[in-house]
mmCIF file of C-alpha atoms in Angstrom:
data_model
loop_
_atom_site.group_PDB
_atom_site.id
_atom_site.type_symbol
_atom_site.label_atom_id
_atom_site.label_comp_id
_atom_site.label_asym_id
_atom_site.label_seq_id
_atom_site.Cartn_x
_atom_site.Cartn_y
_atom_site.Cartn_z
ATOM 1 C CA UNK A 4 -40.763 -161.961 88.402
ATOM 2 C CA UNK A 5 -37.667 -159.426 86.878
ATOM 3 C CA UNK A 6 -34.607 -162.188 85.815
ATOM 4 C CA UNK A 7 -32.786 -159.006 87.255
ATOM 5 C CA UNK A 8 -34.682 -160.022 90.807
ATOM 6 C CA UNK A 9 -33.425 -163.251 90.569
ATOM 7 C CA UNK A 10 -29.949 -162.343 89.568
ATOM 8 C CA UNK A 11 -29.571 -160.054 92.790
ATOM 9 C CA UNK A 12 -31.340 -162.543 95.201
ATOM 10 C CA UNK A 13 -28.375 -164.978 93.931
ATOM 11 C CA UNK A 14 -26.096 -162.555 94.607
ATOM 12 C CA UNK A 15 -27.220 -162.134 98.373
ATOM 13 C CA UNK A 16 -26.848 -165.030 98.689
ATOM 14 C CA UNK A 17 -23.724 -165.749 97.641
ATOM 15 C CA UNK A 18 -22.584 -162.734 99.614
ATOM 16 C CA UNK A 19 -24.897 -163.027 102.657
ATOM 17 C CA UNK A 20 -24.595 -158.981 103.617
ATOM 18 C CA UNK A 21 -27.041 -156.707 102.449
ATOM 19 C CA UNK A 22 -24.852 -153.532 102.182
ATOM 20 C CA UNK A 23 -22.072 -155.428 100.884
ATOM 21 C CA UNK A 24 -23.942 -156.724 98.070
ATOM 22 C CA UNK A 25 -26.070 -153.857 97.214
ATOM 23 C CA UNK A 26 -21.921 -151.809 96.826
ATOM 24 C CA UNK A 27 -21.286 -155.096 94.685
ATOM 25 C CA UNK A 28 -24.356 -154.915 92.391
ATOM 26 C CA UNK A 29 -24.124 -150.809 92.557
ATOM 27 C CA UNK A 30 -27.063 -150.202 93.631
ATOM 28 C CA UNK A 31 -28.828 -148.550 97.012
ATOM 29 C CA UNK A 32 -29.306 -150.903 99.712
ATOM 30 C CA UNK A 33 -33.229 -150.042 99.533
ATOM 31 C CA UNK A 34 -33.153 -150.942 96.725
ATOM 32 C CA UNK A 35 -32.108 -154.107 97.027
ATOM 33 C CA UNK A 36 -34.023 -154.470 99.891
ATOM 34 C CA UNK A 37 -37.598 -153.848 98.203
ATOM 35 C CA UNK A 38 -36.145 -156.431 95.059
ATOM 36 C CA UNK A 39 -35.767 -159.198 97.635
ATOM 37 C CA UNK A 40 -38.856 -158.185 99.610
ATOM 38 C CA UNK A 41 -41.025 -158.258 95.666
ATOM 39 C CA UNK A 42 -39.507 -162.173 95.482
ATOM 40 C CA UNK A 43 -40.321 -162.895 98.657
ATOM 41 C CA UNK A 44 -44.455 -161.150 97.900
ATOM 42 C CA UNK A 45 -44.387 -163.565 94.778
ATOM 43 C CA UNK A 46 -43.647 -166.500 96.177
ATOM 44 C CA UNK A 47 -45.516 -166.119 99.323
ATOM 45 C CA UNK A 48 -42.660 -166.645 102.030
ATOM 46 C CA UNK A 49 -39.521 -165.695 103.822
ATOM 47 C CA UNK A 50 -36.513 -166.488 102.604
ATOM 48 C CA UNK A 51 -33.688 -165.325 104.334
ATOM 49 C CA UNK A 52 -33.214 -164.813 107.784
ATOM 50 C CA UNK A 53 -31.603 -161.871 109.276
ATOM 51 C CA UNK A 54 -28.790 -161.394 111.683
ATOM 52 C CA UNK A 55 -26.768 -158.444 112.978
ATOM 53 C CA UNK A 56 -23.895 -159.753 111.114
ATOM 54 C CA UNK A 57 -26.219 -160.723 107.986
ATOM 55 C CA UNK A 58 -28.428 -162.354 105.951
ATOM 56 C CA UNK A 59 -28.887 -166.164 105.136
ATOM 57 C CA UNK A 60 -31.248 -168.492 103.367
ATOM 58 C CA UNK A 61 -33.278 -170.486 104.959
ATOM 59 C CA UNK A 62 -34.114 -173.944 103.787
ATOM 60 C CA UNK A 63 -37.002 -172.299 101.167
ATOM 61 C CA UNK A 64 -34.666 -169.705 100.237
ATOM 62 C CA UNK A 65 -31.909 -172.594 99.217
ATOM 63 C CA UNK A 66 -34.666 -173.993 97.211
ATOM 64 C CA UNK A 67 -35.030 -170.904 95.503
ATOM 65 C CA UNK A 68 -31.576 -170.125 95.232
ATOM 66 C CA UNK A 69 -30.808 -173.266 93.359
ATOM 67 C CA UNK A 70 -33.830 -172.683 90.935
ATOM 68 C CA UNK A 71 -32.640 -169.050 90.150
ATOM 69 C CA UNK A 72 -29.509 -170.213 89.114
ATOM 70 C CA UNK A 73 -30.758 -172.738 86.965
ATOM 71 C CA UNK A 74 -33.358 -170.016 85.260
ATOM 72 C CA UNK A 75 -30.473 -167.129 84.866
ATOM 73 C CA UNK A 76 -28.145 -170.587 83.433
ATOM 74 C CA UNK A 77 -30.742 -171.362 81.011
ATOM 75 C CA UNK A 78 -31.862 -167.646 80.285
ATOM 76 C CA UNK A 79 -27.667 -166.559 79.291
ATOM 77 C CA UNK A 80 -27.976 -170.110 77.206
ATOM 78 C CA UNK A 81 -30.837 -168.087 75.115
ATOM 79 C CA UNK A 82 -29.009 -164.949 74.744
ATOM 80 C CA UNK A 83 -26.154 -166.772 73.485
ATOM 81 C CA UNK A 84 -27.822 -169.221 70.842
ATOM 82 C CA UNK A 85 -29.917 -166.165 70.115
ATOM 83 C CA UNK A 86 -26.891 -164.090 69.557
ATOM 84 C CA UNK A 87 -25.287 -166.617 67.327
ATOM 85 C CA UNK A 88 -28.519 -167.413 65.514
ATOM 86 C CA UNK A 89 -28.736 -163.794 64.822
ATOM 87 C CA UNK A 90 -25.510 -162.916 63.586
ATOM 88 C CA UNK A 91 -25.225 -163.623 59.435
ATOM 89 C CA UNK A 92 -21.122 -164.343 59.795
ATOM 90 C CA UNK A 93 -21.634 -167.014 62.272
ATOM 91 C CA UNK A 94 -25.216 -167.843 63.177
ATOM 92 C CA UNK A 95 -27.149 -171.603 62.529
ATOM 93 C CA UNK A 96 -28.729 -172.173 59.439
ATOM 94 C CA UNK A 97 -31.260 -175.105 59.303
ATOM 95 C CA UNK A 98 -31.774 -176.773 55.907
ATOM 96 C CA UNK A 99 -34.048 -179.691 55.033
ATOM 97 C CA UNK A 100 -33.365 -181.760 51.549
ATOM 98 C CA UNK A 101 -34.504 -184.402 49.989
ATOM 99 C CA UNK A 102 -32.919 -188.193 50.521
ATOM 100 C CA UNK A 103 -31.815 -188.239 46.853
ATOM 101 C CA UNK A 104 -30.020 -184.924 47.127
ATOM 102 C CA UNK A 105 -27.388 -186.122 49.384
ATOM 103 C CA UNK A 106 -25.048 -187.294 47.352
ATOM 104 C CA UNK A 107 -24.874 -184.466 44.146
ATOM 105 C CA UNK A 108 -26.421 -181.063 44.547
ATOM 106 C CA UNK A 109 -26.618 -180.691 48.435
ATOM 107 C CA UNK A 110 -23.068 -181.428 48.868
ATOM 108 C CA UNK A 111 -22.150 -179.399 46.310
ATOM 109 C CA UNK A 112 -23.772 -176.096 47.328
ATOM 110 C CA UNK A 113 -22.663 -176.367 50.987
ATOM 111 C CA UNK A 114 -19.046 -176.850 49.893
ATOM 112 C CA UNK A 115 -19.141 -173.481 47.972
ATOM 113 C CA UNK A 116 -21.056 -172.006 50.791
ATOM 114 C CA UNK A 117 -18.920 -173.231 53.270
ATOM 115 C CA UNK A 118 -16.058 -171.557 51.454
ATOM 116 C CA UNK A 119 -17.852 -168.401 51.137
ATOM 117 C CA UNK A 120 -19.236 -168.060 54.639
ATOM 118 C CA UNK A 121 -16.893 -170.822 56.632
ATOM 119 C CA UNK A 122 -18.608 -169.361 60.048
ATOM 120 C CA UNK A 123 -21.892 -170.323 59.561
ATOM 121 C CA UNK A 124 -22.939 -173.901 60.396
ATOM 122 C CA UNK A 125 -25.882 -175.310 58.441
ATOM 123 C CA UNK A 126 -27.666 -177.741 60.222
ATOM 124 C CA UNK A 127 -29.057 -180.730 57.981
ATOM 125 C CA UNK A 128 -31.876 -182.926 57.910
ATOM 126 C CA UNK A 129 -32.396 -185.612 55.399
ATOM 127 C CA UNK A 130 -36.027 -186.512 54.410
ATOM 128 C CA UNK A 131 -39.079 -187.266 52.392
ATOM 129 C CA UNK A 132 -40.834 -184.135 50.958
ATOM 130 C CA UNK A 133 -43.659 -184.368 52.747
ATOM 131 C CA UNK A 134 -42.175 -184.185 55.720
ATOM 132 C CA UNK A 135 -39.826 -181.301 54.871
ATOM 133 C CA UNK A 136 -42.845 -179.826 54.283
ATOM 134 C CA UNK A 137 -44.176 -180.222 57.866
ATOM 135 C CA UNK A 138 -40.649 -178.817 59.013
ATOM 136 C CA UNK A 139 -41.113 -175.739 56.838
ATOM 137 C CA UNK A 140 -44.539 -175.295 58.302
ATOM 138 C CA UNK A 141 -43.306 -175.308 61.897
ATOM 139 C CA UNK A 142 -40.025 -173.712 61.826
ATOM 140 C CA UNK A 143 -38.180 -177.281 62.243
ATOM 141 C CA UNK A 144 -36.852 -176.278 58.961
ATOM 142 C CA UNK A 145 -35.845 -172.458 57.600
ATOM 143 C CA UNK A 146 -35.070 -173.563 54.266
ATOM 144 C CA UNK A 147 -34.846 -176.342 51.998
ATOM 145 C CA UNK A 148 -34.379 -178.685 48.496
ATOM 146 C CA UNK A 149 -37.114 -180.164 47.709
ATOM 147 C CA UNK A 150 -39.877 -181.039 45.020
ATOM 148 C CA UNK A 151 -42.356 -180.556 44.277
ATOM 149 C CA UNK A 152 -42.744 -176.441 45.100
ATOM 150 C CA UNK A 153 -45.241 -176.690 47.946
ATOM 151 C CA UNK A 154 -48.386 -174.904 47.934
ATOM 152 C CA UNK A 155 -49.075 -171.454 49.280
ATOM 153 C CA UNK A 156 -46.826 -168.784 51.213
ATOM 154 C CA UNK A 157 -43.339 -170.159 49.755
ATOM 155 C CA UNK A 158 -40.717 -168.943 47.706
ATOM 156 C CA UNK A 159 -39.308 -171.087 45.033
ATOM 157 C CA UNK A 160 -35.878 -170.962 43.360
ATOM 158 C CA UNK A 161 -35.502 -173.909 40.714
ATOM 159 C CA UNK A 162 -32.072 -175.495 41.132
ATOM 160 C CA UNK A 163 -31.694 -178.457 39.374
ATOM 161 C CA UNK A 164 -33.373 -180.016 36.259
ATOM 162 C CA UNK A 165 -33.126 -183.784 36.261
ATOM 163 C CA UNK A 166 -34.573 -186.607 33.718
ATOM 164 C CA UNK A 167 -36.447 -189.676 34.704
ATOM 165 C CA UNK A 168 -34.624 -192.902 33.506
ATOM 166 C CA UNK A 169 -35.877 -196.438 33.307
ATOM 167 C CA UNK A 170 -34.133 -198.641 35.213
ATOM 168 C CA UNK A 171 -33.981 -202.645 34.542
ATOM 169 C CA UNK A 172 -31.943 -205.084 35.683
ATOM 170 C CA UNK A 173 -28.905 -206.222 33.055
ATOM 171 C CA UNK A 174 -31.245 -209.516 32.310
ATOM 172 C CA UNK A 175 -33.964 -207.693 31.438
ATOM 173 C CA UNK A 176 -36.041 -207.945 27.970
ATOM 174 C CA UNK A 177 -35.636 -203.895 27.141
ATOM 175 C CA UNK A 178 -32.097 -204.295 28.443
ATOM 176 C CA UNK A 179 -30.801 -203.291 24.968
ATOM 177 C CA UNK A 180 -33.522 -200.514 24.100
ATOM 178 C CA UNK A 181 -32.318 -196.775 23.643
ATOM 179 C CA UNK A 182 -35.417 -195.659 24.344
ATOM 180 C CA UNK A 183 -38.937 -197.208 25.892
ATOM 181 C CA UNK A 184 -42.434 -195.714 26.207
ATOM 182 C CA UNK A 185 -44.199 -195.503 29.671
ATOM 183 C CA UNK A 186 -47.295 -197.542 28.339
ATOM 184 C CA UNK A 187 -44.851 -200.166 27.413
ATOM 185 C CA UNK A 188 -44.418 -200.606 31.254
ATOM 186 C CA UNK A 189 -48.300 -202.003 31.394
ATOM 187 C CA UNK A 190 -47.247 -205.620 32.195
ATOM 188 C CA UNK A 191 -44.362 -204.949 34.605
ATOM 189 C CA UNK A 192 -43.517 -204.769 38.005
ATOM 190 C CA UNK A 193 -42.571 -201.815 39.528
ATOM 191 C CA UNK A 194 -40.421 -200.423 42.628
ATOM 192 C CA UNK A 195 -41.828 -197.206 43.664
ATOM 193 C CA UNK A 196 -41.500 -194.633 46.487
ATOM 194 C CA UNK A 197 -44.913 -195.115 49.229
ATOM 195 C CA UNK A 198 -47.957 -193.338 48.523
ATOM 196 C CA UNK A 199 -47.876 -189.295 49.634
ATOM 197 C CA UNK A 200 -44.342 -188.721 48.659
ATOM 198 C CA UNK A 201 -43.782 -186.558 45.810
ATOM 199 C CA UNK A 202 -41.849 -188.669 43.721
ATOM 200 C CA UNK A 203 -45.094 -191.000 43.650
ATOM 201 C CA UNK A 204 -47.343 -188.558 42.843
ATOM 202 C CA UNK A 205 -45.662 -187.376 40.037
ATOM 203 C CA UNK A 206 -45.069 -191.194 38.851
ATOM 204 C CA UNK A 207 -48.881 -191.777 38.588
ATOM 205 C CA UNK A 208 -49.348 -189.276 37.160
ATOM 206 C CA UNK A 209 -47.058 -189.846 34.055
ATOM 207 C CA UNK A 210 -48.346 -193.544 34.103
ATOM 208 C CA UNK A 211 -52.292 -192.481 34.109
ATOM 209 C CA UNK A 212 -51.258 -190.290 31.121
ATOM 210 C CA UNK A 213 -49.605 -193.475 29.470
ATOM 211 C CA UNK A 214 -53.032 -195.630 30.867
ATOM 212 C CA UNK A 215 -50.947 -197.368 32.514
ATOM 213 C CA UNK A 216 -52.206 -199.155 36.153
ATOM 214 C CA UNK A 217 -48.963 -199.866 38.094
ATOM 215 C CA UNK A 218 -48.140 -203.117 39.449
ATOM 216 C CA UNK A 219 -46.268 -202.676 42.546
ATOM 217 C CA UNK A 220 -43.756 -205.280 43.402
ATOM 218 C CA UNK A 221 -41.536 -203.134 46.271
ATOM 219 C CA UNK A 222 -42.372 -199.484 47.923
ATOM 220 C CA UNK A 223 -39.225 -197.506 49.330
ATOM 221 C CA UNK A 224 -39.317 -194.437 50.484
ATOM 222 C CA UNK A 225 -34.963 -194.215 48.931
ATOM 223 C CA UNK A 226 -34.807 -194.176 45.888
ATOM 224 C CA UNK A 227 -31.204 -195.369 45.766
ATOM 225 C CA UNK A 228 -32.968 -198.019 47.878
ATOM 226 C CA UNK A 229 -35.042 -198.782 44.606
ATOM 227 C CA UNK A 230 -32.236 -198.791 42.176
ATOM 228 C CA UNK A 231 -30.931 -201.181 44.185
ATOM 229 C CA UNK A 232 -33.840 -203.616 44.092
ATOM 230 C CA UNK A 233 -34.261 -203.526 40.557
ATOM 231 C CA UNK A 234 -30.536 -204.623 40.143
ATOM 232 C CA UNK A 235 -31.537 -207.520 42.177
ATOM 233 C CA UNK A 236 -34.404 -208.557 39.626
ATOM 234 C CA UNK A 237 -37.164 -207.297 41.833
ATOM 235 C CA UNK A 238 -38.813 -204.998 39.148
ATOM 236 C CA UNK A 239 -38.504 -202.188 37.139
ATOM 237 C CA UNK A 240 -38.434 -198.728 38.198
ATOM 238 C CA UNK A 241 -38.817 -195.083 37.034
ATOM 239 C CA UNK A 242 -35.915 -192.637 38.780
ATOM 240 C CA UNK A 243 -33.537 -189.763 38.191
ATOM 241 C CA UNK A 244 -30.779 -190.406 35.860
ATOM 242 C CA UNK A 245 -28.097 -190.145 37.939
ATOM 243 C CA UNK A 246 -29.094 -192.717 40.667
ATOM 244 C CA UNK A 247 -29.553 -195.400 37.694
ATOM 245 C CA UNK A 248 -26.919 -197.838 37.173
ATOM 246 C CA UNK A 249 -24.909 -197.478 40.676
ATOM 247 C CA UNK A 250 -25.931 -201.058 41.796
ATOM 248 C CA UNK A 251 -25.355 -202.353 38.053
ATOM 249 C CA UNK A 252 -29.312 -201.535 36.788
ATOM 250 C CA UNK A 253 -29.195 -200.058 32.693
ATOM 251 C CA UNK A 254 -30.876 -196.903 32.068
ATOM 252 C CA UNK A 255 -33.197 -196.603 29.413
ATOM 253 C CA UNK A 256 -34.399 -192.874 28.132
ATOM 254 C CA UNK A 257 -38.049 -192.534 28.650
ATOM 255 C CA UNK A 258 -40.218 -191.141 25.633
ATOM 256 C CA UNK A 259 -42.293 -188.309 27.865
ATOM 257 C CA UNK A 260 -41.110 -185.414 27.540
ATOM 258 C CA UNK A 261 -42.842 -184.981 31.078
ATOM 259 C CA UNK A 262 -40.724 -187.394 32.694
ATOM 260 C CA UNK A 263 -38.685 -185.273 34.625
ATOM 261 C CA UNK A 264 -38.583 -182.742 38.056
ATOM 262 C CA UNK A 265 -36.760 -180.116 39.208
ATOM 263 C CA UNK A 266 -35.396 -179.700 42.435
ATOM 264 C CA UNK A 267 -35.282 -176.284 44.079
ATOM 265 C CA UNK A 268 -34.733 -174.212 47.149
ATOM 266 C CA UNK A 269 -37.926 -172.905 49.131
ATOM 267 C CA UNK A 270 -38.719 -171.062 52.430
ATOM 268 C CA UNK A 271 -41.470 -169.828 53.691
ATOM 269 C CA UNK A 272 -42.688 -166.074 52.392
ATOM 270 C CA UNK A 273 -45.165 -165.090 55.542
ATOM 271 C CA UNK A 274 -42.176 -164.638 58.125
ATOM 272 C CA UNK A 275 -38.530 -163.102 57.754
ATOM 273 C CA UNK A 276 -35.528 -165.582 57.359
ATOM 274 C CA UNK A 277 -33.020 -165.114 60.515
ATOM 275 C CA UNK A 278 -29.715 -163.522 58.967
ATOM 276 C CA UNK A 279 -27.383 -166.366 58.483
ATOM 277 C CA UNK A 280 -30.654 -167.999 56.392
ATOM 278 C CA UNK A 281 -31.177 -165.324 54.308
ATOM 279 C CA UNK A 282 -27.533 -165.032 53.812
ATOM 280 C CA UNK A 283 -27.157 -168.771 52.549
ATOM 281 C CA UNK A 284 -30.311 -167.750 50.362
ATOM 282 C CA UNK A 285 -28.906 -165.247 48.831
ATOM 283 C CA UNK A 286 -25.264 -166.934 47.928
ATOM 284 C CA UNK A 287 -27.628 -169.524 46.285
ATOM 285 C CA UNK A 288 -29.678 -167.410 44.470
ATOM 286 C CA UNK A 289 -26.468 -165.150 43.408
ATOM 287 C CA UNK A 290 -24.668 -168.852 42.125
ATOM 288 C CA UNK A 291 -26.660 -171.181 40.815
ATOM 289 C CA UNK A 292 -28.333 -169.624 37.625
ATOM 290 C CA UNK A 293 -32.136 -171.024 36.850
ATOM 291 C CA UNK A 294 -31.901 -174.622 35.417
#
């Protein structure tokens, strides 16, 4: 069924004269005769009733009338979301990051962004990498700031280089240590992120390398969460440098020269980015030199 079929067959009825209407919509009154007659085919029954005076719906037609409106409501909702999605000086841009972002690079991007393109409106969503992942993988997500890079058809710009502190609690034995080895950490109990995030991943990794077998006191899936848990005496725990110390935890360099990620900005390769994306892409790409 034509959406212009349905946009006529409200207008008849709003008009209830077939001549009339068919001047209004300019076109021939066959014409909209055989348009009316092709709704009437699909849906297998009358639907107005004729008069010498006029046309009018019947109760199926009033039915149908109500529906088409609804359908041509919904269909100029597209166009216009479409339109603005579309359009790189004012469109939607939706951008996944990670939980620890959210308080130092994110903000800091979208502020310049927002100052370079202040029509655009980024839509956020906070999360674990794994399920940024997902979002990238089903269009939930166009872009995001995540880590690790994720495997196969994605681009990848590195944005941000961060170390991996120790954090203790200020009562703790290695409180006054400038620096501490990973296999040192054999006999302690640590607050880590869940199994299948990133962050963990990359955390037993380092501590296999060091032979070290973690013993798990607390899992959060924050890792300000964490921080704050090991301020409370709860355990140690391995986390970027910045978040250590906000809830009154000491940070302790770590030895590995491995101990550290970087955070970066991918999207997926196999499909076009919609303007405004590409556009917030490119700013980033054009401002944030490699780390």
């Amino acid at each position: 069924m034509l959406l212009r079929d349905l946009s006529w067959f409200v207008a008849l009825a709003d008009h209830r004269h077939m001549t009339d209407t068919a001047a209004i919509l300019g076109v021939s009154q066959p014409t909209l005769s055989r348009a009316l007659a092709r709704v009437e085919a699909e849906l297998g029954t009358r639907l107005f009733e004729r008069a010498p005076d006029g046309v009018t719906p019947n109760p199926n037609g009033e039915l149908v009338v109500a529906a088409a409106r609804d359908l041509l409501a919904r269909y100029e909702q597209l166009t216009t979301e479409l339109s603005a999605r579309l359009d790189p000086d004012g469109g939607v841009v939706r951008l996944a990051f990670l939980d620890s972002m959210g308080t130092s690079l994110v903000p800091r991007i979208l502020r310049a962004f927002h100052e370079h393109a202040p029509g655009v409106r980024v839509l956020l969503s906070q999360e674990p990498g794994h399920a940024i992942q997902a979002d990238l993988r089903t269009g939930a997500a166009e872009l995001a700031m995540t880590f690790p890079r994720p495997p196969g058809d994605f681009g990848w710009l590195p944005l941000h280089r961060e170390r991996l502190v120790l954090a203790v609690p200020p009562t703790h034995r290695l409180r006054d240590r400038k620096r501490v080895a990973l296999s040192e950490l054999a006999e302690e109990e640590l607050v880590m992120t869940p199994v299948g995030f990133g962050f963990r991943t990359l955390l037993d990794g380092l501590l296999a390398e060091a032979g070290v077998v973690p013993r798990i006191s607390f899992e959060s899936a924050d890792l300000s969460t964490i921080e704050g848990l090991v301020a409370a005496g709860l355990g140690v725990a391995v986390i970027p440098e910045q978040l250590a110390g906000v809830s009154g935890t000491i940070a302790i360099a770590l030895t590995t020269p491995a101990a550290r990620r970087t955070v970066g900005l991918t999207w997926r390769t196999d499909q076009e980015l919609a303007p405004a994306a590409e556009r917030f892409k490119a700013f980033v790409e054009s401002q944030w030199p490699e780390p």
